Coordinates of C-alpha atoms and ligand atoms in Angstrom, one line a residue:
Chain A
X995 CA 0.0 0.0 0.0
X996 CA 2.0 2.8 -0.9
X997 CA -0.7 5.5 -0.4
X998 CA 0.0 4.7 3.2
X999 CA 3.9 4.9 3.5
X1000 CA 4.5 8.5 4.2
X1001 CA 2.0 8.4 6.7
X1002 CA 3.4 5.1 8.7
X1003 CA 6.7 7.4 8.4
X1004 CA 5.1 10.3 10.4
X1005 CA 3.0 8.7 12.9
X1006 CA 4.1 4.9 14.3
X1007 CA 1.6 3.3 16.6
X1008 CA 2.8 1.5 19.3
X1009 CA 1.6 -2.0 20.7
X1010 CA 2.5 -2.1 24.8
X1011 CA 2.1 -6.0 25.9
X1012 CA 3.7 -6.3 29.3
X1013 CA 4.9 -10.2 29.3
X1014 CA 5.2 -10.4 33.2
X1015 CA 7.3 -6.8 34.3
X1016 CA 7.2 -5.2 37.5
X1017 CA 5.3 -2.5 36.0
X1018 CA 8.3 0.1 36.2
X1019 CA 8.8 0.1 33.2
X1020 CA 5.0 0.1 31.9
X1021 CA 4.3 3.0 34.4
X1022 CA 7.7 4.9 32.8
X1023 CA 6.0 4.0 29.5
X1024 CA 3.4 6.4 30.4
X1025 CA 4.9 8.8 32.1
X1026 CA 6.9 9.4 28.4
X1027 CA 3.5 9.6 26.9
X1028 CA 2.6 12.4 29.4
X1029 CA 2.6 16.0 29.1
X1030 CA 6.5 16.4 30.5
X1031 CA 8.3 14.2 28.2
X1032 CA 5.3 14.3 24.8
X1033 CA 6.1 12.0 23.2
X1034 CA 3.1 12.1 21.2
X1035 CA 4.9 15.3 18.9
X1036 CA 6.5 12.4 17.4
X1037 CA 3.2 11.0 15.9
X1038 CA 3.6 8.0 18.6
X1039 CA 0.1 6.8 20.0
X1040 CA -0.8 4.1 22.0
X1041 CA -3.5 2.0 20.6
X1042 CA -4.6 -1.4 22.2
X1043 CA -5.0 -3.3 18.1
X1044 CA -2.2 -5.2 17.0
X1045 CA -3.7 -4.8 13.3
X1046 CA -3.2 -1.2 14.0
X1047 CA 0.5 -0.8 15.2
X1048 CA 3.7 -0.2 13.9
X1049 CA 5.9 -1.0 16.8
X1050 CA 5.7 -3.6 19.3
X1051 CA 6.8 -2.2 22.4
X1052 CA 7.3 -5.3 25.4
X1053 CA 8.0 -4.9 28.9
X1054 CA 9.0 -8.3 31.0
X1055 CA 11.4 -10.9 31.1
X1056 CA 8.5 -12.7 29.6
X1057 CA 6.5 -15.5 31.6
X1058 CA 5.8 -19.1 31.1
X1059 CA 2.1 -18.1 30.4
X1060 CA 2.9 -14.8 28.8
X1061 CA 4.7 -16.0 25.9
X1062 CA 2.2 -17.5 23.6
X1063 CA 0.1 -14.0 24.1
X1064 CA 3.9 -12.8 22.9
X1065 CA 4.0 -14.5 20.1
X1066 CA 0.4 -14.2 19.1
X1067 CA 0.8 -10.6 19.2
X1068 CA 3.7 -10.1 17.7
X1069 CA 2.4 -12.6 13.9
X1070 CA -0.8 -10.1 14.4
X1071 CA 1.0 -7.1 13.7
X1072 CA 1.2 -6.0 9.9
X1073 CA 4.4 -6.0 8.5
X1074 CA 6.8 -3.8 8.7
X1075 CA 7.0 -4.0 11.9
X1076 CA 9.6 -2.8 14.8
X1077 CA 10.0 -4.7 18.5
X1078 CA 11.5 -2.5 21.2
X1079 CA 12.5 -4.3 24.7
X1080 CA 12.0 -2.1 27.3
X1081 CA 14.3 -2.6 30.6
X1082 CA 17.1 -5.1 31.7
X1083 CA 14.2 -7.8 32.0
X1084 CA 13.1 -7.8 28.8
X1085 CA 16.4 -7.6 27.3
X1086 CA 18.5 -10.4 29.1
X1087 CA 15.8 -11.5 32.1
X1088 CA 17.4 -8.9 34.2
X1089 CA 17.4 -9.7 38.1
X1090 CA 14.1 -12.5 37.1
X1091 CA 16.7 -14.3 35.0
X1092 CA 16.5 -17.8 36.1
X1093 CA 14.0 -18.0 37.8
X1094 CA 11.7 -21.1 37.5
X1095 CA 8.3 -19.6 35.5
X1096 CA 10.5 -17.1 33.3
X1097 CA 12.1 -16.9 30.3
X1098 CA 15.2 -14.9 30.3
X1099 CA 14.1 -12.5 27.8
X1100 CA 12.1 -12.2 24.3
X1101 CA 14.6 -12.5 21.8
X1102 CA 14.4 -16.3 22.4
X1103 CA 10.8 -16.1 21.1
X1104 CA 10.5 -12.9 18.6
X1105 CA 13.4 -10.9 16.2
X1106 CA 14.4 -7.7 18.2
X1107 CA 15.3 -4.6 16.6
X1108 CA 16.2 -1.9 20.0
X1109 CA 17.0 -2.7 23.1
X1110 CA 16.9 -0.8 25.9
X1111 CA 18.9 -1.2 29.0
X1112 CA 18.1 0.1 32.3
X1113 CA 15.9 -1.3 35.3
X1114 CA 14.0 0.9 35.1
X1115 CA 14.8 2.1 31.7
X1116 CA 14.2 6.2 31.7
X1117 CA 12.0 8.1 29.4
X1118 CA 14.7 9.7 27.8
X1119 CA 15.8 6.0 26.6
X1120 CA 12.2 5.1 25.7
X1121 CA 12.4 8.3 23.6
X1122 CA 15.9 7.7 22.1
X1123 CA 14.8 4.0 21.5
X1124 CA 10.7 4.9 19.9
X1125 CA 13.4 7.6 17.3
X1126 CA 15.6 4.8 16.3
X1127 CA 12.5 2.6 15.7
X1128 CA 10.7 4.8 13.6
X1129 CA 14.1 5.5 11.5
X1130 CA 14.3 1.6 11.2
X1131 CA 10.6 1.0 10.4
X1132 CA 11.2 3.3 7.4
X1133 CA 14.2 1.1 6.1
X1134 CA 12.0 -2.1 6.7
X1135 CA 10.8 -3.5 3.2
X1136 CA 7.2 -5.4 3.8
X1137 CA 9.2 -8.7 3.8
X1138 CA 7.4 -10.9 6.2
X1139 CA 9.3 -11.9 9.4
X1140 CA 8.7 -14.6 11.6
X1141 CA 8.9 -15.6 15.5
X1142 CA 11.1 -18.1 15.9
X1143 CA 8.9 -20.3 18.0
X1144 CA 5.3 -21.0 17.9
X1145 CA 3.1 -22.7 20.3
X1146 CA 0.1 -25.1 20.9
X1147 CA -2.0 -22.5 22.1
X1148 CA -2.3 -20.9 18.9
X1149 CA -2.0 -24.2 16.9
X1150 CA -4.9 -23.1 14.2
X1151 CA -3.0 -20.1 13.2
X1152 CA 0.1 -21.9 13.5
X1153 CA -1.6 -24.6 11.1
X1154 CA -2.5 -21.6 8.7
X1155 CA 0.6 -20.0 8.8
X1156 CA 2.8 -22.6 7.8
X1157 CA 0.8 -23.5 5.3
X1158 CA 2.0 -20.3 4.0
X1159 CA 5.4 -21.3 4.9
X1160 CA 5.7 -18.3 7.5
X1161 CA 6.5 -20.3 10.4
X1162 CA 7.7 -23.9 12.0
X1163 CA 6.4 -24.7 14.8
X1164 CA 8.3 -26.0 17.4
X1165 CA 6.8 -28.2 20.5
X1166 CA 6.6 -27.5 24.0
X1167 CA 9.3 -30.2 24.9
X1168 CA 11.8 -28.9 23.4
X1169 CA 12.9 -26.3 26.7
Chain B
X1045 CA -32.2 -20.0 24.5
X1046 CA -29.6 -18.5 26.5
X1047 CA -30.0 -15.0 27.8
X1048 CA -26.4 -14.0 29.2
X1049 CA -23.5 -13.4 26.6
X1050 CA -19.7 -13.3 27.5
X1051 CA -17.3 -10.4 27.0
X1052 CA -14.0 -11.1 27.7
X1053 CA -11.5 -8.4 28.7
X1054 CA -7.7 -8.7 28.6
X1055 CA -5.7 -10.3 28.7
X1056 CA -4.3 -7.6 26.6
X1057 CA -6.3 -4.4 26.6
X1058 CA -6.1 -0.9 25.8
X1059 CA -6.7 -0.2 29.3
X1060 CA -4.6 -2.5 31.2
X1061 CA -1.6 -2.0 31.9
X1062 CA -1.0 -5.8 33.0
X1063 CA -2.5 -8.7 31.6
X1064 CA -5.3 -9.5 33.6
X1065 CA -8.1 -11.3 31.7
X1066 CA -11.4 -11.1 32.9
X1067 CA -14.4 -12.7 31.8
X1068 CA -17.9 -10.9 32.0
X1069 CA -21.5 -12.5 32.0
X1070 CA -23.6 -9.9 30.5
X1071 CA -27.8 -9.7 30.7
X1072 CA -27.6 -6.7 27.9
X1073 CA -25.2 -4.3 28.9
X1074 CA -25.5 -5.3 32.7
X1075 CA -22.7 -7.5 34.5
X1076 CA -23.9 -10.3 36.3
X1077 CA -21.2 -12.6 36.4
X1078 CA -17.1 -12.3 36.4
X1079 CA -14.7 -14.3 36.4
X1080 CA -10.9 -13.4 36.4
X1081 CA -7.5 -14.5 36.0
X1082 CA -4.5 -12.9 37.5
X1083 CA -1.6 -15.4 37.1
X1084 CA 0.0 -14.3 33.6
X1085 CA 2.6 -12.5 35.4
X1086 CA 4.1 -14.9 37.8
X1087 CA 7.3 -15.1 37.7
X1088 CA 8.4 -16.9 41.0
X1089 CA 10.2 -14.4 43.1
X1090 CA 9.4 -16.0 46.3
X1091 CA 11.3 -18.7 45.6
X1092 CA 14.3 -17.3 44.1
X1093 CA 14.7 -15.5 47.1
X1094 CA 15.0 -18.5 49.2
X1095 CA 17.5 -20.3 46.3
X1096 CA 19.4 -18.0 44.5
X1097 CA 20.1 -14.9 46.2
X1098 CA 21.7 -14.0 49.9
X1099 CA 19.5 -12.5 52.2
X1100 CA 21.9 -8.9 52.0
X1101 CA 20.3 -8.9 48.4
X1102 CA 17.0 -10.0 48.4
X1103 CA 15.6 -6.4 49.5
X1104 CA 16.6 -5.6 45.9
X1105 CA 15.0 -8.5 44.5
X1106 CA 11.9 -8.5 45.9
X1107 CA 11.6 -4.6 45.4
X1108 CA 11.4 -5.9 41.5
X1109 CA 8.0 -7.8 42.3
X1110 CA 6.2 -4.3 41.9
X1111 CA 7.2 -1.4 40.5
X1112 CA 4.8 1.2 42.0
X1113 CA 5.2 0.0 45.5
X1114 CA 8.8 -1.3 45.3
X1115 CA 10.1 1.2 48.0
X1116 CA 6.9 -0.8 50.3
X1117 CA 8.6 -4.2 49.5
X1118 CA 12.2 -3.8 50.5
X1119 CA 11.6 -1.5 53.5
X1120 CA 8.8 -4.5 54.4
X1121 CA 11.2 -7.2 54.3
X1122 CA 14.5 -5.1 55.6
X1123 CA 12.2 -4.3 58.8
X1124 CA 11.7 -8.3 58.7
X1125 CA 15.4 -9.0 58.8
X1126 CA 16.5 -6.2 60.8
X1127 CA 14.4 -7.7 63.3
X1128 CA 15.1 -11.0 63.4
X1129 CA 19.0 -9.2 63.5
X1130 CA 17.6 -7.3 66.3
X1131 CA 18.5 -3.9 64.9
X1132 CA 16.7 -0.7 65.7
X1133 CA 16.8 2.3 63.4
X1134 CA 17.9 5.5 64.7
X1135 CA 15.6 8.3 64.0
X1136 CA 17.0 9.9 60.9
X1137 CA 16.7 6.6 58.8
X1138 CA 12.9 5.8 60.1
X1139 CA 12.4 9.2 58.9
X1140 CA 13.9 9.2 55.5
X1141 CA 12.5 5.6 54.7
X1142 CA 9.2 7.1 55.9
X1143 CA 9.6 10.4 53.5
X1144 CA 10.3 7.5 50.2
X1145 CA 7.5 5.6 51.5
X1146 CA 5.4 8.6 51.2
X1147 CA 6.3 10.0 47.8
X1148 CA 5.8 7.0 46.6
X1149 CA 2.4 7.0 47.8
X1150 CA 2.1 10.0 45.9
X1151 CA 2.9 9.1 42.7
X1152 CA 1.2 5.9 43.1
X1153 CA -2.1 7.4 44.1
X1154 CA -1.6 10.1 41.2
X1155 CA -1.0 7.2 38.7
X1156 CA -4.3 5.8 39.9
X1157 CA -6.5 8.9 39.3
X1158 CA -4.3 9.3 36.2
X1159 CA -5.6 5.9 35.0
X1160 CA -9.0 5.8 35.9
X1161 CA -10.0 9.2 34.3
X1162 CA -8.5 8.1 31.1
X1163 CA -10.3 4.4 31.2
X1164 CA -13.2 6.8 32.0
X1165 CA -12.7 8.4 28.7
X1166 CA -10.9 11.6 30.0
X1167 CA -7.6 12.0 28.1
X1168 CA -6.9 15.7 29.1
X1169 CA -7.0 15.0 32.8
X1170 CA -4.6 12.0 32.3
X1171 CA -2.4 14.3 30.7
X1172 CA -3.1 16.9 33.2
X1173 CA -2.6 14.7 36.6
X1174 CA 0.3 13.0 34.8
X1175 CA 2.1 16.7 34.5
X1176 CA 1.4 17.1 37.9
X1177 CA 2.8 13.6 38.8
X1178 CA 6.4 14.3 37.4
X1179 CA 7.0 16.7 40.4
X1180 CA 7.5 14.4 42.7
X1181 CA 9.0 12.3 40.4
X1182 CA 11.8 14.6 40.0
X1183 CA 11.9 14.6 43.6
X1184 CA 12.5 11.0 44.0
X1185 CA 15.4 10.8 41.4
X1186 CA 16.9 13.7 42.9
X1187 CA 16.6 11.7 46.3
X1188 CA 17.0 8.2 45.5
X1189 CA 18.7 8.7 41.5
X1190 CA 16.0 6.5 39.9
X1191 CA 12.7 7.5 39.3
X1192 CA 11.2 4.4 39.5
X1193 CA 13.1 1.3 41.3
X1194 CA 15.0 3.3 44.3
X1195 CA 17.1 0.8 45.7
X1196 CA 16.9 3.3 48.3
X1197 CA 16.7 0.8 51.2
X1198 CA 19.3 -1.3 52.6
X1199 CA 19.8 -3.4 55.9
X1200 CA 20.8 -1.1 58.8
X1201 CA 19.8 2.5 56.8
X1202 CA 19.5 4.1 53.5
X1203 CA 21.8 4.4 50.7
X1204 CA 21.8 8.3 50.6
X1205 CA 21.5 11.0 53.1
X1206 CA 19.5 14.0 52.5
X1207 CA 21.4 17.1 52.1
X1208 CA 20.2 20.7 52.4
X1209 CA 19.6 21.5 48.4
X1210 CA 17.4 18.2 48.2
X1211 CA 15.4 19.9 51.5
X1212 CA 14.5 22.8 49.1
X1213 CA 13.9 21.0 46.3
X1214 CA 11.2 19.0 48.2
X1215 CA 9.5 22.4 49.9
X1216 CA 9.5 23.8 46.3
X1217 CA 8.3 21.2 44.5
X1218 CA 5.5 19.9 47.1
X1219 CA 4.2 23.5 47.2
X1220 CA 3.4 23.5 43.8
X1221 CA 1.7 20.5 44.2
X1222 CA -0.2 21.0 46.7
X1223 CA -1.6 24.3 44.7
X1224 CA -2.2 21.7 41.7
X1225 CA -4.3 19.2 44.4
X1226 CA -6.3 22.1 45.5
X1227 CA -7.3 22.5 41.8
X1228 CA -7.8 18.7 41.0
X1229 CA -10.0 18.5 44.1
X1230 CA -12.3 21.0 43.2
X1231 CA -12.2 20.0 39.6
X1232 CA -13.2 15.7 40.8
X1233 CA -15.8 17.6 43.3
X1234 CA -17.5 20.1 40.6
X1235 CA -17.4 18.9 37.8
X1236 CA -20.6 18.1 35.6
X1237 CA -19.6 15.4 33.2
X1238 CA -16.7 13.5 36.0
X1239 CA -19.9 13.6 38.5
X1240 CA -21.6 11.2 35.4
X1241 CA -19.2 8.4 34.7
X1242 CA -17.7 8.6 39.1
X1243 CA -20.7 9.2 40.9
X1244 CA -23.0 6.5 41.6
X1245 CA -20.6 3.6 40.0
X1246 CA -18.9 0.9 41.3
X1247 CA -20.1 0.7 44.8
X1248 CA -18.9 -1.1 47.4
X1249 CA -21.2 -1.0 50.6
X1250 CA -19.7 -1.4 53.8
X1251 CA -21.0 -4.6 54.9
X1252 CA -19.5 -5.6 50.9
X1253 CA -16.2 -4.1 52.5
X1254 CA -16.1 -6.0 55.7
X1255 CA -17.4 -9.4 54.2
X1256 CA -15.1 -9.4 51.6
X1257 CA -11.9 -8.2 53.4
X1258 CA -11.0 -5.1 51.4
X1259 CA -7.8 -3.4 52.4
X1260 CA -6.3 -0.2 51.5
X1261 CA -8.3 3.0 49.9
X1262 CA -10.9 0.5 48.6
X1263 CA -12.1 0.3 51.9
X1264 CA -11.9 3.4 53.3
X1265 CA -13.8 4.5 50.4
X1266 CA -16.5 2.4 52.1
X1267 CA -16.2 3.5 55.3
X1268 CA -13.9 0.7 56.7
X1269 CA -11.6 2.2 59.2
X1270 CA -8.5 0.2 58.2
X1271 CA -5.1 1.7 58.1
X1272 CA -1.9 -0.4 58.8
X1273 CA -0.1 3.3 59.0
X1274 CA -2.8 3.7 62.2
X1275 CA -2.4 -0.2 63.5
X1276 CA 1.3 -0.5 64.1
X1277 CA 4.2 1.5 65.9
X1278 CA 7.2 0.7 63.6
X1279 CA 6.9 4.2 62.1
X1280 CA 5.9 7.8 64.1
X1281 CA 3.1 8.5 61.5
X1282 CA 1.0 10.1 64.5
X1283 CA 3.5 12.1 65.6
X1284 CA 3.8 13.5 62.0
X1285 CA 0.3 14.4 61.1
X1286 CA -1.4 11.5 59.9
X1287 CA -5.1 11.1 59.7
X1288 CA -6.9 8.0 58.2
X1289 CA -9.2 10.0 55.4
X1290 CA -12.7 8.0 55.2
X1291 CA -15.7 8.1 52.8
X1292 CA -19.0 6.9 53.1
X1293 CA -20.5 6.3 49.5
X1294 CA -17.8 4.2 48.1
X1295 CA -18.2 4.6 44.4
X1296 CA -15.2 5.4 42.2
X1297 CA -15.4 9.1 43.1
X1298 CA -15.5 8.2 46.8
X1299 CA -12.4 6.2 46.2
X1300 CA -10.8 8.9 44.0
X1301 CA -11.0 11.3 46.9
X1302 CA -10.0 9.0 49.3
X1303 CA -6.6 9.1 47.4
X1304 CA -6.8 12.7 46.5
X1305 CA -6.9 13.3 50.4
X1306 CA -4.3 11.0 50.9
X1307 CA -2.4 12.7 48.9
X1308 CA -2.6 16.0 50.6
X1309 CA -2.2 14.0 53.8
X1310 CA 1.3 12.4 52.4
X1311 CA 2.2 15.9 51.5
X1312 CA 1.8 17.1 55.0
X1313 CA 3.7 14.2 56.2
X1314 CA 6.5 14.6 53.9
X1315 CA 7.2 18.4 55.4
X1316 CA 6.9 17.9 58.4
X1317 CA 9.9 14.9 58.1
X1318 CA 11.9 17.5 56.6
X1319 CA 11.2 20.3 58.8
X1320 CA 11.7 17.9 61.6
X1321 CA 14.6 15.7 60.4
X1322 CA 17.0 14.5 63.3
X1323 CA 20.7 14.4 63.2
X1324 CA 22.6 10.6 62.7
X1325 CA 23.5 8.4 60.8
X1326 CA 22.2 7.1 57.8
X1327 CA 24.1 3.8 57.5
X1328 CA 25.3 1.5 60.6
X1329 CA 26.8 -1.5 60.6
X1330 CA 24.4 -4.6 61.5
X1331 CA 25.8 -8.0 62.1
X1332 CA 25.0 -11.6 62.0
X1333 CA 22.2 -13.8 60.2
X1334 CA 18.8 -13.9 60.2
X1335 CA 17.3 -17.3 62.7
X1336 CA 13.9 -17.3 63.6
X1337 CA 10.4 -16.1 61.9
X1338 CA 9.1 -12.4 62.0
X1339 CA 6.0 -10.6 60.1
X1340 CA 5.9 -7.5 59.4
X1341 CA 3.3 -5.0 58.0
X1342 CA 3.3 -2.3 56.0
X1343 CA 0.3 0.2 54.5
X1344 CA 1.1 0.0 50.8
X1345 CA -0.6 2.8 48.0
X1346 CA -2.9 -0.1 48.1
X1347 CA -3.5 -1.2 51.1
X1348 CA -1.8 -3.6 53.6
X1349 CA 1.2 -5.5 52.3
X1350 CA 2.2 -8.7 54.6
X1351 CA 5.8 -10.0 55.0
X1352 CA 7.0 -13.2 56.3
X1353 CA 10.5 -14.2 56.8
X1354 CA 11.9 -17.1 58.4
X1355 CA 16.1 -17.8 58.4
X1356 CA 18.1 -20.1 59.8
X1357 CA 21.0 -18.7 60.6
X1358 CA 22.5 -18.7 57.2
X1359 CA 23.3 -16.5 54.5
X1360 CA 20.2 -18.0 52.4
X1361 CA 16.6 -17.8 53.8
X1362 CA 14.6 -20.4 54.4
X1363 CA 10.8 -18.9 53.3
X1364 CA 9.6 -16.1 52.4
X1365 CA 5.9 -15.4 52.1
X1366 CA 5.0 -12.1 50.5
X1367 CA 0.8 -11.5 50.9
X1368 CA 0.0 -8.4 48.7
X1369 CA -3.1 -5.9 48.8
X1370 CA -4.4 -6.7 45.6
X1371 CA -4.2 -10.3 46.3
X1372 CA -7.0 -9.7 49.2
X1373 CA -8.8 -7.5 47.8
X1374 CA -10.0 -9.2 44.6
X1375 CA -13.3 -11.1 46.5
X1376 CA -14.0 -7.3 47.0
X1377 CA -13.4 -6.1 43.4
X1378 CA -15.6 -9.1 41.7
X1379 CA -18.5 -8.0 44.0
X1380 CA -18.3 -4.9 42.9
X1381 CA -18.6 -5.4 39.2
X1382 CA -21.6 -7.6 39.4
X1383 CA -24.4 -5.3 38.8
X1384 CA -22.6 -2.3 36.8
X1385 CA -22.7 -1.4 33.3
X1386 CA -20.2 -3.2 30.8
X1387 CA -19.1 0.2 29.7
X1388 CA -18.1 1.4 33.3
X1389 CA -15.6 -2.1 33.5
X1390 CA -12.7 -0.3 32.5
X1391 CA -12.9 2.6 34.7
X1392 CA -14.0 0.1 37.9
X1393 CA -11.4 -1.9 37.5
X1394 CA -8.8 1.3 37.1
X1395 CA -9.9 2.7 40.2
X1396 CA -9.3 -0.3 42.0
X1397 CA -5.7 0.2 41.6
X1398 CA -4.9 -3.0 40.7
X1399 CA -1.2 -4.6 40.6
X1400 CA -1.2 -8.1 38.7
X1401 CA 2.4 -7.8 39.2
X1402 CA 2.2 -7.6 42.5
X1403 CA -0.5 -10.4 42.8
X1404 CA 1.2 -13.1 41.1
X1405 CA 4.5 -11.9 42.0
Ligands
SF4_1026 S1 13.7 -3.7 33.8 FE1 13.4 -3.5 36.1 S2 11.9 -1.9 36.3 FE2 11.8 -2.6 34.2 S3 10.2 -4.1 34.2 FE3 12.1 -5.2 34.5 S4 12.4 -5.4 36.7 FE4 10.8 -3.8 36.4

């Protein structure tokens, strides 16, 4: 759709999933959206529809239970797309990293493009970070990308998907 | 045929912050029914603490399980320990640790109202409270040098003293802000169209309250006199000017200015600690290792938060049990929905306060 490139350009919409955080960072999330830090003048608004966003902005060192809601979210979002990890958690597992029920971060489950350190990250980095992701969602082709795991939960659109050869899925058992 | 339908909400939602998923049983647009399911979060801290980390750390560690209250969680379990070392404060930490504890009420409570008038469809009074809000944030990094996760607590004191340029910052800054409260009160109190969507909804009745075990503003919104501030002696909070703020109606806007006078309250409190700050220390030495079991209590933003420790005279502990305000007070919150409009969900469930990350820890 080229009619809507420019406006992509000017105005990315973010996706906020939080995948099991201590809200810290959610709560500095919205403190950058507020009045003192604006950073709505970069076109950024916060909608709650995947179908609708741009970039996928994720907050937690995701959970056991979180992570199919991760990756569910993340194939919903139109291409091109952009994933920002907010905070030491998301980025590596943080202080939660090994610890029974988590994860150690969501680049074992989705492609990241910015990461951003900090626990809790400021909203001078969430700024910095939402700027370099809008420069690299301009540079993004539509080219479809793919999580690298998929999971029984959402077996139907797995089922669908690689029938379109977008993703493999990979079982349970395997971690 | 049947008559009810089923909305879900969550567990990812415009107007959650956490995933929370809750599923309503609606007659039309009226809720009769919820159900609700708070575990996506859990990420087991409790047990790390007892496994991977020494007790001299796990004050940071469990300060991670929330981020609104995190100053609550590690001065909660540093009391535990500090008693089981049997340590007493002096007076200039209790202070400080009380003047962190009470900006961070602040915020926390302005966060809330922040959050439920934008679930409530009010987007310029988000943006409004949320401009307010960043005064004391500035305060706290200037304090503590985070804005969010202080780390400002350690065993046997705090990690930075309070020095005479930081005094004025906090006069100056919770001056202004207690001009701005005096114009958000009269703005929640006056207003036409607030009045419509707060007024009326949500209610909680006090025998609801008491039945149900709700803690924290939720309660007092309903008239329950319940304060852990009130109910222990670990901190001088009478001595300092507090009063337990009570409503009657308990609707959102009850609870809204249960907070908004907590608020001014917490302001109060916070200078008269620094008008009144004694002379000492603000680190001593404290040795030896936690044996034995102690519970402590501490009034969270959100209502009473419950510690249990139990050592055994190693550098690892052997339990700890963390009982958070959210946790009790959900029985409470799925009374309240039953009987409410769908389209009021989001805003009931905002001014709640809720902490999924806190619940499921
Ligand atoms: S990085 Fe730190 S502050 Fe941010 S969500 Fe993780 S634990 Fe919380």
């Amino acid at each position: 759709m080229k009619f809507f490139t420019p406006f992509r350009k000017k105005s990315p919409w973010i996706l906020h999933y939080n995948a099991g955080s201590c809200n810290g960072c959610d709560i500095e999330i919205l403190a950058a959206l507020g009045p003192k830090f604006d950073l709505e003048r970069f076109g950024v608004i916060n909608t709650g529809n995947p179908k609708q966003s741009d970039i996928f902005l994720v907050t937690g060192p995701v959970t056991y239970r979180s992570r199919e809601r991760l990756v569910e979210l993340y194939t919903q979002i139109p291409e091109p797309k952009v994933v920002v990890a907010v905070g030491s958690c998301t980025t590596t597992g943080g202080v939660f990293r090994g610890m029974y029920n988590v994860e150690d971060g969501i680049d074992r489950y989705i492609p990241v493009d910015v990461y951003i350190p900090g626990c809790a990250s400021s909203p001078q980095l969430i700024i910095d970070a939402l700027v370099k992701a809008g420069e690299i969602l301009e540079s993004k082709s539509k080219a479809i990308e793919k999580p690298f795991k998929l999971f029984g939960a959402i077996e139907t659109i797995g089922n669908k998907l690689s029938r379109l050869n977008m993703a493999k899925k990979v079982h349970d058992d395997e971690d | 045929m049947k008559k009810t339908i089923q909305i879900p909400l969550g567990s990812q939602h415009i107007s959650l912050l956490e995933p929370i998923r809750f599923k309503f049983e609606c007659e039309n647009e009226k809720i009769i029914g919820v159900d609700a399911d708070v575990g996506f979060v859990h990420r087991g801290v409790e047990l790390a603490c007892t496994r991977s980390f020494e007790f001299k750390q796990v004050g940071y560690v469990v300060a991670r399980v929330c981020g609104l209250c995190a100053i609550t969680h590690s001065l909660s379990y540093t009391l535990a320990v500090e008693k089981l070392l049997g340590y007493v404060a002096n007076d200039r930490i209790k202070y400080l640790r009380m003047l962190m504890v009470e900006l961070d009420r602040i915020h926390s409570h302005m966060l809330c109202l922040a959050h439920t008038a934008e679930n409530a469809g009010f987007e310029a009074l988000f943006m409004q409270i949320m401009g307010d809000r960043e005064l004391v944030m500035e305060v706290q990094e200037a304090i503590s040098g985070n804005r969010v996760q202080f780390d400002y607590i350690s065993i046997g004191g705090v990690n930075r003293d309070l020095t005479s340029e930081l005094v004025d910052l906090v006069r100056k800054n919770l001056t202004t802000l207690s001009e701005k409260m005096e114009i958000l009160t009269g703005l929640f109190d006056n207003n036409w169209s607030l009045s419509l969507k707060y007024k009326g909804v949500g209610v909680l009745t006090l025998e609801d309250a008491y039945t149900y075990n709700a803690l924290g503003p939720l309660a007092r919104a309903s008239g329950l006199a319940t304060d852990v501030r009130a109910e222990t002696s670990d901190f001088p909070y009478e001595a300092l000017g507090y009063t337990m703020m009570l409503e009657s109606t308990g609707d959102i806007h009850a609870r809204n200015f249960v907070r908004l006078r907590e608020i001014v309250n917490s302001i109060a409190i916070c200078r008269n600690i620094v008008d009144n700050l004694p002379m000492g220390e603000i680190q001593e030495k404290v040795k030896g290792k936690p044996k034995g079991e102690e519970i402590v209590r501490i009034e969270a933003p959100r209502g009473e938060l419950f510690y249990l420790v139990r050592g055994n005279g190693t550098n690892t502990l052997e339990r700890v049990r963390i009982k958070t305000p959210t946790f009790s007070g959900i029985p409470a919150m799925m009374e309240v929905f039953k009987g409410s409009q769908y389209a009021d969900a989001p805003a009931i469930l905002a001014s709640f306060d809720p902490c999924m990350s806190c619940t499921a820890k």
